[in-house]
Short mmCIF file of C-alpha atoms in Angstrom, two decimals:
data_model
loop_
_atom_site.label_atom_id
_atom_site.label_comp_id
_atom_site.label_asym_id
_atom_site.label_seq_id
_atom_site.Cartn_x
_atom_site.Cartn_y
_atom_site.Cartn_z
CA UNK A 104 -18.42 12.86 -36.01
CA UNK A 105 -17.63 15.33 -33.22
CA UNK A 106 -20.78 14.30 -31.33
CA UNK A 107 -19.81 10.63 -31.61
CA UNK A 108 -16.31 11.34 -30.30
CA UNK A 109 -17.80 13.35 -27.44
CA UNK A 110 -20.04 10.42 -26.47
CA UNK A 111 -17.02 8.13 -26.56
CA UNK A 112 -15.15 10.61 -24.36
CA UNK A 113 -17.99 10.71 -21.84
CA UNK A 114 -18.12 6.92 -21.76
CA UNK A 115 -14.39 6.69 -21.10
CA UNK A 116 -14.65 9.40 -18.41
CA UNK A 117 -17.39 7.37 -16.69
CA UNK A 118 -15.15 4.31 -16.88
CA UNK A 119 -12.37 6.31 -15.20
CA UNK A 120 -14.78 7.49 -12.50
CA UNK A 121 -15.91 3.90 -11.91
CA UNK A 122 -12.31 2.83 -11.33
CA UNK A 123 -11.62 5.85 -9.12
CA UNK A 124 -14.45 4.70 -6.88
CA UNK A 125 -12.91 1.25 -6.76
CA UNK A 126 -9.40 2.50 -6.07
CA UNK A 127 -10.06 5.20 -3.46
CA UNK A 128 -12.80 3.70 -1.30
CA UNK A 129 -10.36 1.15 0.17
CA UNK A 130 -7.78 3.62 1.49
CA UNK A 131 -10.49 5.92 2.86
CA UNK A 132 -12.64 3.33 4.63
CA UNK A 133 -10.41 0.22 4.71
CA UNK A 134 -9.38 0.89 8.34
CA UNK A 135 -13.00 1.38 9.37
CA UNK A 136 -14.19 -1.75 7.55
CA UNK A 137 -11.20 -3.79 8.74
CA UNK A 138 -11.96 -2.89 12.36
CA UNK A 139 -15.68 -3.73 11.90
CA UNK A 140 -16.68 -0.15 12.63
CA UNK A 141 -18.73 0.03 9.43
CA UNK A 142 -20.00 -2.30 6.71
CA UNK A 143 -18.82 -2.27 3.10
CA UNK A 144 -22.20 -0.99 1.93
CA UNK A 145 -22.21 1.89 4.42
CA UNK A 146 -18.61 2.70 3.47
CA UNK A 147 -19.61 2.92 -0.21
CA UNK A 148 -22.54 5.21 0.64
CA UNK A 149 -20.39 7.58 2.70
CA UNK A 150 -17.68 7.52 0.04
CA UNK A 151 -20.19 8.54 -2.63
CA UNK A 152 -21.62 11.38 -0.55
CA UNK A 153 -18.41 12.98 0.65
CA UNK A 154 -16.64 12.49 -2.68
CA UNK A 155 -19.42 14.48 -4.33
CA UNK A 156 -19.18 17.28 -1.74
CA UNK A 157 -15.43 17.56 -2.28
CA UNK A 158 -15.75 17.45 -6.06
CA UNK A 159 -18.54 20.03 -6.22
CA UNK A 160 -16.67 22.53 -4.04
CA UNK A 161 -12.87 22.53 -4.05
CA UNK A 162 -12.61 20.00 -6.85
CA UNK A 163 -13.47 22.64 -9.44
CA UNK A 164 -10.17 24.40 -8.78
CA UNK A 165 -8.18 21.22 -9.37
CA UNK A 166 -10.07 20.61 -12.62
CA UNK A 167 -9.12 24.08 -13.80
CA UNK A 168 -5.41 23.68 -12.97
CA UNK A 169 -4.68 20.06 -13.94
CA UNK A 170 -5.07 20.70 -17.64
CA UNK A 171 -3.15 24.01 -17.65
CA UNK A 172 -0.18 23.77 -15.28
CA UNK A 173 1.22 20.35 -16.13
CA UNK A 174 1.44 21.14 -19.85
CA UNK A 175 2.71 24.42 -21.22
CA UNK A 176 0.10 24.48 -24.01
CA UNK A 177 -3.42 23.39 -23.02
CA UNK A 178 -4.21 23.20 -26.72
CA UNK A 179 -2.79 19.67 -26.78
CA UNK A 180 -6.09 18.56 -25.24
CA UNK A 181 -8.31 17.85 -28.23
CA UNK A 182 -11.30 15.51 -28.05
CA UNK A 183 -9.19 12.75 -29.57
CA UNK A 184 -6.22 13.20 -27.21
CA UNK A 185 -8.52 13.54 -24.22
CA UNK A 186 -10.17 10.21 -25.04
CA UNK A 187 -6.79 8.53 -25.30
CA UNK A 188 -5.59 10.03 -22.00
CA UNK A 189 -8.78 8.96 -20.22
CA UNK A 190 -8.54 5.50 -21.77
CA UNK A 191 -5.10 4.93 -20.31
CA UNK A 192 -6.13 6.31 -16.92
CA UNK A 193 -9.20 4.06 -16.72
CA UNK A 194 -7.45 1.02 -18.20
CA UNK A 195 -4.50 1.21 -15.82
CA UNK A 196 -6.74 1.73 -12.78
CA UNK A 197 -8.86 -1.24 -13.85
CA UNK A 198 -5.77 -3.46 -13.79
CA UNK A 199 -5.13 -2.49 -10.16
CA UNK A 200 -8.77 -2.92 -9.16
CA UNK A 201 -8.93 -6.31 -10.87
CA UNK A 202 -6.11 -7.55 -8.66
CA UNK A 203 -7.71 -5.99 -5.58
CA UNK A 204 -4.95 -3.37 -5.20
CA UNK A 205 -6.00 0.30 -4.94
CA UNK A 206 -3.73 2.24 -7.27
CA UNK A 207 -3.14 5.98 -7.08
CA UNK A 208 -5.54 7.82 -9.36
CA UNK A 209 -3.43 10.98 -9.13
CA UNK A 210 -0.23 9.20 -10.17
CA UNK A 211 -2.04 7.35 -12.93
CA UNK A 212 -3.74 10.48 -14.30
CA UNK A 213 -0.66 12.68 -14.07
CA UNK A 214 1.33 9.89 -15.71
CA UNK A 215 -1.03 9.74 -18.68
CA UNK A 216 -1.02 13.52 -19.09
CA UNK A 217 2.77 13.55 -18.73
CA UNK A 218 2.99 10.94 -21.49
CA UNK A 219 1.00 13.30 -23.72
CA UNK A 220 3.16 16.24 -22.66
CA UNK A 221 6.45 14.47 -23.37
CA UNK A 222 5.28 13.18 -26.74
CA UNK A 223 4.10 16.66 -27.77
CA UNK A 224 7.06 18.48 -26.20
CA UNK A 225 4.70 20.52 -23.97
CA UNK A 226 5.37 18.98 -20.52
CA UNK A 227 6.32 21.49 -17.80
CA UNK A 228 9.26 19.62 -16.26
CA UNK A 229 9.53 21.97 -13.27
CA UNK A 230 5.96 21.27 -12.19
CA UNK A 231 6.37 17.56 -12.88
CA UNK A 232 9.58 17.44 -10.85
CA UNK A 233 8.00 19.13 -7.84
CA UNK A 234 5.06 16.73 -7.90
CA UNK A 235 7.34 13.68 -8.26
CA UNK A 236 9.51 14.70 -5.29
CA UNK A 237 6.51 14.99 -3.00
CA UNK A 238 5.16 11.67 -4.23
CA UNK A 239 8.40 10.05 -3.09
CA UNK A 240 8.70 11.90 0.22
CA UNK A 241 5.09 11.67 1.43
CA UNK A 242 4.73 7.83 1.46
CA UNK A 243 8.10 7.50 3.19
CA UNK A 244 6.97 9.95 5.86
CA UNK A 245 3.69 8.05 6.28
CA UNK A 246 5.47 4.70 6.58
CA UNK A 247 8.05 5.83 9.12
CA UNK A 248 5.69 7.91 11.25
CA UNK A 249 3.25 5.00 11.45
CA UNK A 250 6.10 2.52 11.89
CA UNK A 251 7.61 4.43 14.81
CA UNK A 252 4.20 4.76 16.43
CA UNK A 253 3.62 1.03 16.03
CA UNK A 254 7.08 0.13 17.31
CA UNK A 255 7.38 2.44 20.30
CA UNK A 256 4.07 4.14 21.12
CA UNK A 257 1.22 1.85 20.09
CA UNK A 258 0.68 0.00 23.41
CA UNK A 259 0.70 3.27 25.36
CA UNK A 260 -1.74 4.87 22.92
CA UNK A 261 -3.88 1.76 23.01
CA UNK A 262 -4.19 1.95 26.82
CA UNK A 263 -4.88 5.68 26.64
CA UNK A 264 -7.53 5.32 23.96
CA UNK A 265 -8.67 2.02 25.51
CA UNK A 266 -10.72 0.95 22.50
CA UNK A 267 -11.17 -2.81 22.43
CA UNK A 268 -13.15 -4.45 19.63
CA UNK A 269 -15.90 -6.64 21.07
CA UNK A 270 -17.78 -9.43 19.29
CA UNK A 271 -21.09 -8.60 17.69
CA UNK A 272 -22.42 -5.48 15.93
CA UNK A 273 -21.63 -1.98 17.14
CA UNK A 274 -25.28 -0.97 16.90
CA UNK A 275 -28.63 -2.66 16.50
CA UNK A 276 -32.26 -1.66 16.11
CA UNK A 277 -34.48 -1.64 19.20
CA UNK A 278 -37.88 -2.84 17.94
CA UNK A 279 -39.60 -2.90 21.32
CA UNK A 280 -41.33 0.42 20.68
CA UNK A 281 -43.65 1.62 17.94
CA UNK A 282 -40.76 3.13 15.99
CA UNK A 283 -37.50 1.14 15.76
CA UNK A 284 -34.53 3.11 17.09
CA UNK A 285 -30.81 2.44 17.04
CA UNK A 286 -28.95 1.46 20.20
CA UNK A 287 -25.53 0.10 21.13
CA UNK A 288 -24.89 -3.57 20.44
CA UNK A 289 -25.11 -6.06 23.33
CA UNK A 290 -21.32 -6.09 23.83
CA UNK A 291 -20.47 -2.56 22.65
CA UNK A 292 -18.97 -0.09 25.10
CA UNK A 293 -19.43 3.65 24.78
CA UNK A 294 -15.68 4.08 24.32
CA UNK A 295 -15.62 1.53 21.51
CA UNK A 296 -18.54 3.26 19.82
CA UNK A 297 -16.82 6.62 20.16
CA UNK A 298 -13.68 5.21 18.55
CA UNK A 299 -15.72 3.80 15.69
CA UNK A 300 -17.31 7.22 15.12
CA UNK A 301 -13.86 8.84 15.02
CA UNK A 302 -12.39 6.41 12.49
CA UNK A 303 -15.48 6.66 10.25
CA UNK A 304 -15.39 10.46 10.46
CA UNK A 305 -11.76 10.46 9.37
CA UNK A 306 -12.71 8.16 6.49
CA UNK A 307 -15.31 10.73 5.46
CA UNK A 308 -12.61 13.40 5.54
CA UNK A 309 -10.43 11.28 3.28
CA UNK A 310 -13.37 10.72 0.92
CA UNK A 311 -13.87 14.49 0.79
CA UNK A 312 -10.17 14.96 0.05
CA UNK A 313 -10.40 12.35 -2.69
CA UNK A 314 -13.26 14.26 -4.30
CA UNK A 315 -11.31 17.52 -4.26
CA UNK A 316 -8.41 16.01 -6.22
CA UNK A 317 -9.57 12.88 -8.02
CA UNK A 318 -12.61 14.23 -9.85
CA UNK A 319 -10.16 16.14 -12.04
CA UNK A 320 -8.52 12.88 -13.07
CA UNK A 321 -11.78 11.77 -14.70
CA UNK A 322 -13.10 14.96 -16.28
CA UNK A 323 -10.34 17.57 -16.64
CA UNK A 324 -9.42 16.67 -20.25
CA UNK A 325 -13.07 16.99 -21.35
CA UNK A 326 -13.52 20.30 -19.53
CA UNK A 327 -10.54 21.51 -21.53
CA UNK A 328 -12.45 20.94 -24.77
CA UNK A 329 -15.54 22.84 -23.62
CA UNK A 330 -17.89 20.35 -21.94
CA UNK A 331 -19.94 21.83 -19.07
CA UNK A 332 -18.13 21.25 -15.77
CA UNK A 333 -21.31 20.88 -13.69
CA UNK A 334 -22.61 18.08 -15.90
CA UNK A 335 -19.25 16.33 -15.85
CA UNK A 336 -18.99 16.51 -12.04
CA UNK A 337 -22.45 14.96 -11.66
CA UNK A 338 -21.68 12.20 -14.15
CA UNK A 339 -18.23 11.58 -12.70
CA UNK A 340 -19.50 11.33 -9.12
CA UNK A 341 -22.24 8.93 -10.22
CA UNK A 342 -19.62 6.69 -11.79
CA UNK A 343 -17.48 6.89 -8.64
CA UNK A 344 -20.49 5.79 -6.57
CA UNK A 345 -21.04 2.76 -8.82
CA UNK A 346 -17.38 1.81 -8.40
CA UNK A 347 -17.58 2.25 -4.62
CA UNK A 348 -20.56 -0.12 -4.36
CA UNK A 349 -19.08 -2.79 -6.64
CA UNK A 350 -15.39 -3.22 -7.42
CA UNK A 351 -14.25 -1.39 -4.26
CA UNK A 352 -15.19 -4.42 -2.16
CA UNK A 353 -11.96 -6.11 -3.22
CA UNK A 354 -9.76 -3.15 -2.28
CA UNK A 355 -11.63 -2.82 1.03
CA UNK A 356 -10.63 -6.42 1.80
CA UNK A 357 -7.01 -5.76 0.84
CA UNK A 358 -6.62 -2.54 2.83
CA UNK A 359 -8.74 -3.57 5.80
CA UNK A 360 -7.91 -7.23 6.33
CA UNK A 361 -5.19 -8.77 4.18
CA UNK A 362 -2.19 -6.53 4.87
CA UNK A 363 -2.42 -6.32 8.64
CA UNK A 364 -4.80 -7.06 11.50
CA UNK A 365 -6.31 -3.68 12.23
CA UNK A 366 -8.10 -3.07 15.54
CA UNK A 367 -9.83 0.25 16.15
CA UNK A 368 -6.85 1.92 17.80
CA UNK A 369 -4.63 1.06 14.84
CA UNK A 370 -7.31 2.19 12.38
CA UNK A 371 -7.50 5.60 14.04
CA UNK A 372 -3.71 6.00 13.96
CA UNK A 373 -3.50 5.11 10.26
CA UNK A 374 -6.39 7.39 9.32
CA UNK A 375 -5.00 10.37 11.23
CA UNK A 376 -1.45 10.00 9.88
CA UNK A 377 -2.51 9.60 6.25
CA UNK A 378 -5.22 12.27 6.30
CA UNK A 379 -2.88 14.85 7.88
CA UNK A 380 -0.29 14.23 5.15
CA UNK A 381 -2.92 14.39 2.39
CA UNK A 382 -4.39 17.66 3.68
CA UNK A 383 -0.89 19.12 3.99
CA UNK A 384 -0.06 18.25 0.38
CA UNK A 385 -3.38 19.63 -0.85
CA UNK A 386 -2.72 22.89 1.00
CA UNK A 387 0.47 23.47 -1.02
CA UNK A 388 -1.17 22.54 -4.31
CA UNK A 389 0.28 19.05 -4.80
CA UNK A 390 -2.11 16.43 -6.24
CA UNK A 391 -2.07 14.09 -3.25
CA UNK A 392 -1.62 10.37 -3.82
CA UNK A 393 -3.60 9.44 -0.73
CA UNK A 394 -3.95 5.84 -1.92
CA UNK A 395 -0.19 5.35 -1.62
CA UNK A 396 0.08 7.33 1.62
CA UNK A 397 -2.72 5.42 3.34
CA UNK A 398 -1.35 2.09 2.16
CA UNK A 399 2.19 2.79 3.33
CA UNK A 400 0.82 4.03 6.65
CA UNK A 401 -1.04 0.74 7.15
CA UNK A 402 2.06 -1.22 6.15
CA UNK A 403 4.27 0.92 8.39
CA UNK A 404 2.06 0.44 11.43
CA UNK A 405 1.83 -3.31 10.87
CA UNK A 406 5.60 -3.54 10.40
CA UNK A 407 6.28 -1.44 13.49
CA UNK A 408 4.01 -3.55 15.69
CA UNK A 409 5.39 -6.80 14.27
CA UNK A 410 9.06 -5.88 14.78
CA UNK A 411 9.00 -4.61 18.35
CA UNK A 412 11.74 -7.05 19.37
CA UNK A 413 14.36 -4.70 20.77
CA UNK A 414 15.07 -4.46 24.49
CA UNK A 415 13.96 -1.36 26.32
CA UNK A 416 13.32 0.17 29.73
CA UNK A 417 9.76 -0.49 30.78
CA UNK A 418 7.65 -0.15 33.87
CA UNK A 419 6.23 -3.48 34.96
CA UNK A 420 3.89 -3.50 37.95
CA UNK A 421 5.22 -0.14 39.06
CA UNK A 422 8.91 -1.15 38.94
CA UNK A 423 11.32 0.12 36.32
CA UNK A 424 12.99 -2.86 34.70
CA UNK A 425 16.00 -1.97 32.51
CA UNK A 426 16.98 -3.90 29.36
CA UNK A 427 14.20 -6.48 29.58
CA UNK A 428 13.74 -8.69 26.54
CA UNK A 429 10.32 -8.19 25.04
CA UNK A 430 10.02 -11.88 24.27
CA UNK A 431 10.49 -12.69 27.93
CA UNK A 432 7.57 -10.45 28.85
CA UNK A 433 4.95 -12.00 26.59
CA UNK A 434 2.71 -12.80 29.54
CA UNK A 435 2.08 -11.44 33.02
CA UNK A 436 2.71 -14.81 34.65
CA UNK A 437 4.29 -18.04 33.41
CA UNK A 438 1.73 -20.00 31.45
CA UNK A 439 -0.67 -17.05 31.15
CA UNK A 440 -1.96 -16.36 27.64
CA UNK A 441 -1.13 -13.05 26.00
CA UNK A 442 -4.05 -10.72 25.28
CA UNK A 443 -5.53 -10.60 21.76
CA UNK A 444 -3.83 -8.50 19.10
CA UNK A 445 -4.57 -4.84 19.55
CA UNK A 446 -5.20 -5.25 23.27
CA UNK A 447 -1.63 -5.97 24.34
CA UNK A 448 0.15 -4.02 27.06
CA UNK A 449 3.58 -2.43 26.64
CA UNK A 450 5.29 -5.71 27.27
CA UNK A 451 3.18 -7.92 24.98
CA UNK A 452 4.27 -8.39 21.36
CA UNK A 453 2.13 -10.51 19.04
CA UNK A 454 3.71 -12.73 16.43
CA UNK A 455 4.81 -10.89 13.31
CA UNK A 456 2.72 -13.17 11.09
CA UNK A 457 -0.42 -12.02 12.94
CA UNK A 458 0.22 -8.36 12.22
CA UNK A 459 2.06 -8.05 8.93
CA UNK A 460 1.69 -10.05 5.71
CA UNK A 461 4.83 -9.50 3.57
CA UNK A 462 3.36 -11.38 0.59
CA UNK A 463 0.27 -9.19 0.33
CA UNK A 464 2.35 -6.10 1.05
CA UNK A 465 4.74 -6.95 -1.78
CA UNK A 466 1.83 -7.44 -4.19
CA UNK A 467 0.36 -4.08 -3.18
CA UNK A 468 3.64 -2.19 -3.59
CA UNK A 469 4.43 -3.79 -6.95
CA UNK A 470 0.99 -3.12 -8.40
CA UNK A 471 0.89 0.45 -7.13
CA UNK A 472 4.05 1.15 -9.10
CA UNK A 473 3.09 -0.87 -12.16
CA UNK A 474 -0.29 0.82 -12.70
CA UNK A 475 1.07 4.40 -13.13
CA UNK A 476 3.88 3.04 -15.33
CA UNK A 477 1.31 1.38 -17.60
CA UNK A 478 -0.55 4.68 -17.88
CA UNK A 479 2.55 6.79 -18.53
CA UNK A 480 4.38 4.51 -20.96
CA UNK A 481 1.21 3.59 -22.81
CA UNK A 482 0.17 7.21 -23.31
CA UNK A 483 3.66 8.28 -24.38
CA UNK A 484 4.05 5.45 -26.89
CA UNK A 485 0.60 6.04 -28.37
CA UNK A 486 0.98 9.80 -28.73
CA UNK A 487 4.51 9.46 -30.12
CA UNK A 488 3.11 7.39 -32.98
CA UNK A 489 -0.01 9.53 -33.47
CA UNK A 490 1.87 12.84 -33.55
CA UNK A 491 4.03 11.47 -36.36
CA UNK A 492 0.88 10.51 -38.24
CA UNK A 493 -0.94 13.78 -37.51
#
């Protein structure tokens, strides 16, 4: 009977890992995919590799602490309770992935464990309170930092970085020689290629960060009942890879294309802002909800760029022009077309509808709150009934 329950637990843990791959690949590589710096298949491969590196190294520490600090008595993790916790984590994440919205694995996992802790009377409210406060503060910081950059600094940064997306592939294979070798695409500039490398590298950093924290969400309950951690990390990372290559394609579309038009410059800004916040939270021991932070950063940047309608002092052709309406400066000369989105100068503001989709944004925000609630309430209700029976 115990062996059968253990197999069920492993199957549920793999299901959780599958959904983690689907939920976290989008925030990590959505900017890179949305800016055509990398394909969905390459994003899934990099996600799998760097997630494993993070899980195999630092992730072990998070596995050890998740099942001991959030509850005052780790003994509440039996095989049966672990299966139920993992079931609610995987089920709730699957709901988000089904709708193409990457939900926070950390919030969903902590919610399920908190439901167990409340039902058993073993939840450490001080630890839970500290985590909850940071979960509220961090996305707000990400939104406003990205929003202010988009509203006031984006055109200047765009000229400084000077990364313009060109049509066609970034790289291609040169088959003129005996051995094919990669080379820049026919329209690719070295600066554009360098920007693509930067945004992909930051995506790899976020994938690594995801591995350090999210592997615990899939396997920590089973480690608590004595299953070998090395085996669980290998199995969990395999399941994450499967999710990255399959269901993550929908979240990559949502994060890279549907919320906001994301040229390379914008992708770099979003990746840097969200990864800095995630690393900062990890450094102080908070399970970072980088899905939420990355999403709100993308939304904030799109909102900031779409709402640059205030008047301001700006230099136009070397002359300082005070209190000039942005709308009046949409083009250099009367009748001249404004540059494409992401290539505008200080005085060019694209239409809001081209940069920011409120409908998709609302769906993302609603689902990212609903998924952890499903996990928390479902686990609490189930364990409340079971503890009365047991």
